[in-house]
Amino acid sequence: MKKTIHIIGLITLLSVFISCTSNTKTESETTIQNTDPLPSWNAGKVKTSIINYVDDVTNTESVNFIKIPDRIATFDNDGNMWSEQPAYFQLFFAIDRIKTLAQEHPEWKREQPFKAVLDDDMKELMKYGEHGLIQIVMATHAGNTTDEFEVIVRDWLATAKHPRFNRPYTDLVYQPMLELLDYLRANDFKTFIVSGGGIEFMRPWVEEVYGIPRDQVIGSSIKTEYDFNNGDPIIKRLAEIDFIDDKEGKPEGINKFIGRKPVFASGNSDGDLQMMRWAASNKLKSFMLYVHHTDSVREWAYDRKSHIGRLDKGLDEANKRGWTVIDMKEDWKIIYPFELIEK
Amino acid sequence: MKKTIHIIGLITLLSVFISCTSNTKTESETTIQNTDPLPSWNAGKVKTSIINYVDDVTNTESVNFIKIPDRIATFDNDGNMWSEQPAYFQLFFAIDRIKTLAQEHPEWKREQPFKAVLDDDMKELMKYGEHGLIQIVMATHAGNTTDEFEVIVRDWLATAKHPRFNRPYTDLVYQPMLELLDYLRANDFKTFIVSGGGIEFMRPWVEEVYGIPRDQVIGSSIKTEYDFNNGDPIIKRLAEIDFIDDKEGKPEGINKFIGRKPVFASGNSDGDLQMMRWAASNKLKSFMLYVHHTDSVREWAYDRKSHIGRLDKGLDEANKRGWTVIDMKEDWKIIYPFELIEK
């Protein structure tokens, strides 16, 4: 987390530097530069269609004008706001956590699926399927209090490094999406995360990294239990699934937590399709945005056949219904915030 | 609802009128009048302690300073933001709804607990206890879509009248609490409703009446199911309880929906005690506020022995721990917004 703050600090400094050195430009050039709300997006039909939509629905003279309380924008997280390869980052967290907890669980050296994790044998781990993953999640995410779990997540983010980039996971957020969030908020949209990931895995860092308050994060959850605890109340995290915020769960979660249909929905996989359809059914003019992972060099390229973040039916439906699809390779000038500094 | 908007409009006009006629006052008098953030609260230790708390925690020089994202304020609804006598208003809604639906259910003339409702025999209805009430709730709140239910609630509020006051139920909100919400928001607190009442019974009107966005309303809920519905997606309301946002459910709901411990919590019954304790356990300076119904003339007087909104253990604990208790009769200059107009 400190690294992230550090980088954001550097970006701020860099922005100041850029604005100070831009005095040599003509006034009109400066104006154009200053008014581009999406500087990390290449010019093209995706960028134009986003800006045209926002201009239209915030224009009180337009028939498509949307009142501020209805400006609800929902964003998937994994693969949409930050990378999700070579595996969901929350899975890396769970694996690291299994290794940390292994000292207290000598039986894991013999018991699957824990043995596979300790042996770094992902192929073996995958044999245990969804049930095996749930065992891993429950062993690593439950059995503590909400306060304890928050510290565990924060500590992990402060030290863990992504295997390819050797950087904190929170460095791998998408700079163009950060700009999109800022742009929508500047136009009085209320931005939400609607993710299949764990709600309490995300909350410790999304506020700092995305500028999205904790109460605007919707995710999958396990059951909890309030305990008076002799006057020092706690909330215990139980080894039982409460809600899966994926596929049909996304519109259900949006209805439960937000109570209003989004006008702007952004995702990257078939797991987001129901959320997209939900937004598309809004009587107000809505905008559906898919991220298509097409950049095998700067990020990863995957879609119809990927086990992680499969985009197949969603891509067909987006094409058929004219939803906007980001071609990551073509549409994004930079992917990660750290590229700004390295340039 | 239209009545409510009308009254709010009148209040606004009245405020303008008051401010226009106050020109004869001296400048310092005007300043005092203008700066009283809680004009419907009588001077006294309750009003003073609220203002002192807000002044303290928003003062950057104070050791008790609270950063804006941590300024979370949670308010119970029934008996805390609006009246709850002679019965919860949502129960009147359910009863009226049973009567409306009775045409389609001729069997209800013979089957309990429906017969009791149709006969206006509340004593008989009470014999069926919690199970009977759940039957009534499920018959009236489920089996439709979220969009349909919203229209049903809005239509009911537009026509139903409270039996004692012969006014729309939304007229019976507490003017002092509306001012408190405004005052907290003006000091960058984020205000939430945390009610045992139905989340989708509240959302259609709280935004307009309390200025609290729909996504900042937490309540009890029934299960829902997303249905693609041949391309016109809907969310169906199922006859199964999902979550009861009362007692232990309140801190659990706060954790799930807000993800942060409140610093300000306000309630009126023992059902709010766990929420109060949760706020009281905040490491940041917190403020616990109980409404004590002491005004048998202007509202109702009830506490330790009431079946609705019982305040017994909560009152003891408030006294013991020095939480602030509003004596409605003494502390509130007016109760309902319409009194402002009638004066």
Short mmCIF file of N, CA and C in Angstrom, two decimals, chain A residues 12-69:
data_model
loop_
_atom_site.label_atom_id
_atom_site.label_comp_id
_atom_site.label_asym_id
_atom_site.label_seq_id
_atom_site.Cartn_x
_atom_site.Cartn_y
_atom_site.Cartn_z
N THR A 12 1.37 12.73 -8.94
CA THR A 12 0.93 14.09 -8.66
C THR A 12 2.06 15.07 -8.93
N LEU A 13 3.25 14.72 -8.42
CA LEU A 13 4.41 15.58 -8.63
C LEU A 13 4.69 15.75 -10.12
N LEU A 14 4.59 14.62 -10.83
CA LEU A 14 4.85 14.61 -12.26
C LEU A 14 3.86 15.51 -12.99
N SER A 15 2.58 15.43 -12.57
CA SER A 15 1.55 16.25 -13.19
C SER A 15 1.87 17.72 -12.99
N VAL A 16 2.32 18.05 -11.77
CA VAL A 16 2.68 19.44 -11.48
C VAL A 16 3.83 19.84 -12.39
N PHE A 17 4.81 18.95 -12.51
CA PHE A 17 5.98 19.21 -13.35
C PHE A 17 5.56 19.46 -14.79
N ILE A 18 4.69 18.56 -15.30
CA ILE A 18 4.20 18.70 -16.68
C ILE A 18 3.48 20.03 -16.86
N SER A 19 2.62 20.36 -15.90
CA SER A 19 1.86 21.60 -16.06
C SER A 19 2.78 22.82 -15.99
N CYS A 20 3.90 22.73 -15.21
CA CYS A 20 4.84 23.84 -15.10
C CYS A 20 5.67 23.99 -16.37
N THR A 21 5.97 22.87 -17.01
CA THR A 21 6.82 22.94 -18.20
C THR A 21 6.00 23.19 -19.46
N SER A 22 4.68 23.20 -19.32
CA SER A 22 3.85 23.35 -20.52
C SER A 22 3.59 24.82 -20.86
N ASN A 23 4.27 25.72 -20.15
CA ASN A 23 4.04 27.15 -20.39
C ASN A 23 4.46 27.60 -21.77
N THR A 24 5.35 26.84 -22.37
CA THR A 24 5.83 27.23 -23.70
C THR A 24 4.79 26.97 -24.78
N LYS A 25 3.76 26.18 -24.45
CA LYS A 25 2.73 25.88 -25.44
C LYS A 25 1.83 27.08 -25.69
N THR A 26 1.18 27.08 -26.83
CA THR A 26 0.24 28.15 -27.10
C THR A 26 -0.97 27.96 -26.19
N GLU A 27 -1.73 29.02 -26.02
CA GLU A 27 -2.87 28.95 -25.11
C GLU A 27 -3.87 27.89 -25.54
N SER A 28 -4.12 27.81 -26.84
CA SER A 28 -5.14 26.86 -27.29
C SER A 28 -4.68 25.42 -27.08
N GLU A 29 -3.39 25.18 -27.29
CA GLU A 29 -2.85 23.84 -27.03
C GLU A 29 -3.05 23.46 -25.56
N THR A 30 -2.73 24.43 -24.69
CA THR A 30 -2.86 24.19 -23.26
C THR A 30 -4.30 23.85 -22.91
N THR A 31 -5.22 24.62 -23.50
CA THR A 31 -6.64 24.40 -23.22
C THR A 31 -7.04 22.99 -23.60
N ILE A 32 -6.63 22.57 -24.81
CA ILE A 32 -6.99 21.23 -25.26
C ILE A 32 -6.42 20.19 -24.29
N GLN A 33 -5.16 20.38 -23.94
CA GLN A 33 -4.52 19.44 -23.03
C GLN A 33 -5.29 19.38 -21.70
N ASN A 34 -5.61 20.56 -21.17
CA ASN A 34 -6.26 20.60 -19.87
C ASN A 34 -7.68 20.04 -19.90
N THR A 35 -8.33 20.14 -21.03
CA THR A 35 -9.72 19.74 -21.04
C THR A 35 -9.92 18.29 -21.49
N ASP A 36 -8.85 17.60 -21.84
CA ASP A 36 -9.01 16.18 -22.18
C ASP A 36 -9.22 15.41 -20.88
N PRO A 37 -10.44 14.91 -20.67
CA PRO A 37 -10.69 14.24 -19.39
C PRO A 37 -10.11 12.82 -19.36
N LEU A 38 -9.70 12.31 -20.51
CA LEU A 38 -9.22 10.92 -20.60
C LEU A 38 -7.87 10.87 -21.32
N PRO A 39 -6.84 11.50 -20.74
CA PRO A 39 -5.57 11.64 -21.45
C PRO A 39 -4.87 10.32 -21.78
N SER A 40 -5.16 9.25 -21.05
CA SER A 40 -4.50 7.97 -21.34
C SER A 40 -5.26 7.14 -22.37
N TRP A 41 -6.32 7.70 -22.92
CA TRP A 41 -7.09 7.00 -23.95
C TRP A 41 -6.70 7.57 -25.31
N ASN A 42 -6.41 6.69 -26.26
CA ASN A 42 -6.15 7.16 -27.62
C ASN A 42 -7.44 7.69 -28.25
N ALA A 43 -7.27 8.68 -29.13
CA ALA A 43 -8.44 9.17 -29.87
C ALA A 43 -9.03 8.02 -30.68
N GLY A 44 -10.32 8.02 -30.79
CA GLY A 44 -10.97 6.93 -31.52
C GLY A 44 -12.41 6.82 -31.11
N LYS A 45 -13.11 5.84 -31.66
CA LYS A 45 -14.56 5.83 -31.44
C LYS A 45 -14.95 5.45 -30.01
N VAL A 46 -14.12 4.68 -29.32
CA VAL A 46 -14.45 4.34 -27.93
C VAL A 46 -14.41 5.59 -27.05
N LYS A 47 -13.29 6.31 -27.13
CA LYS A 47 -13.14 7.53 -26.33
C LYS A 47 -14.24 8.54 -26.68
N THR A 48 -14.48 8.70 -27.98
CA THR A 48 -15.50 9.66 -28.42
C THR A 48 -16.89 9.26 -27.92
N SER A 49 -17.18 7.97 -27.98
CA SER A 49 -18.54 7.57 -27.59
C SER A 49 -18.75 7.75 -26.08
N ILE A 50 -17.71 7.54 -25.27
CA ILE A 50 -17.83 7.79 -23.83
C ILE A 50 -18.13 9.27 -23.59
N ILE A 51 -17.31 10.13 -24.21
CA ILE A 51 -17.46 11.57 -23.99
C ILE A 51 -18.80 12.08 -24.52
N ASN A 52 -19.20 11.58 -25.68
CA ASN A 52 -20.50 11.99 -26.24
C ASN A 52 -21.65 11.58 -25.32
N TYR A 53 -21.55 10.37 -24.76
CA TYR A 53 -22.60 9.92 -23.85
C TYR A 53 -22.69 10.84 -22.63
N VAL A 54 -21.55 11.10 -22.01
CA VAL A 54 -21.55 11.93 -20.79
C VAL A 54 -22.05 13.34 -21.11
N ASP A 55 -21.58 13.90 -22.23
CA ASP A 55 -22.05 15.24 -22.64
C ASP A 55 -23.57 15.25 -22.81
N ASP A 56 -24.08 14.20 -23.45
CA ASP A 56 -25.51 14.13 -23.75
C ASP A 56 -26.35 14.04 -22.47
N VAL A 57 -26.03 13.09 -21.61
CA VAL A 57 -26.92 12.84 -20.46
C VAL A 57 -26.78 13.86 -19.34
N THR A 58 -25.72 14.70 -19.41
CA THR A 58 -25.57 15.75 -18.39
C THR A 58 -26.04 17.11 -18.92
N ASN A 59 -26.50 17.12 -20.15
CA ASN A 59 -26.97 18.36 -20.78
C ASN A 59 -28.46 18.54 -20.48
N THR A 60 -28.78 19.58 -19.71
CA THR A 60 -30.17 19.77 -19.29
C THR A 60 -31.10 20.01 -20.48
N GLU A 61 -30.53 20.41 -21.61
CA GLU A 61 -31.36 20.66 -22.81
C GLU A 61 -31.65 19.37 -23.59
N SER A 62 -30.91 18.31 -23.27
CA SER A 62 -31.04 17.07 -24.05
C SER A 62 -32.25 16.26 -23.59
N VAL A 63 -32.88 15.58 -24.55
CA VAL A 63 -33.98 14.67 -24.17
C VAL A 63 -33.45 13.49 -23.36
N ASN A 64 -32.14 13.26 -23.45
CA ASN A 64 -31.53 12.15 -22.71
C ASN A 64 -30.97 12.56 -21.34
N PHE A 65 -31.25 13.79 -20.94
CA PHE A 65 -30.73 14.28 -19.65
C PHE A 65 -31.09 13.32 -18.51
N ILE A 66 -30.10 13.04 -17.66
CA ILE A 66 -30.32 12.17 -16.50
C ILE A 66 -30.09 12.97 -15.23
N LYS A 67 -31.07 12.93 -14.33
CA LYS A 67 -30.93 13.64 -13.06
C LYS A 67 -29.80 13.01 -12.23
N ILE A 68 -29.16 13.81 -11.41
CA ILE A 68 -27.98 13.35 -10.67
C ILE A 68 -28.21 12.05 -9.88
N PRO A 69 -29.30 11.93 -9.11
CA PRO A 69 -29.43 10.68 -8.32
C PRO A 69 -29.48 9.42 -9.19
#
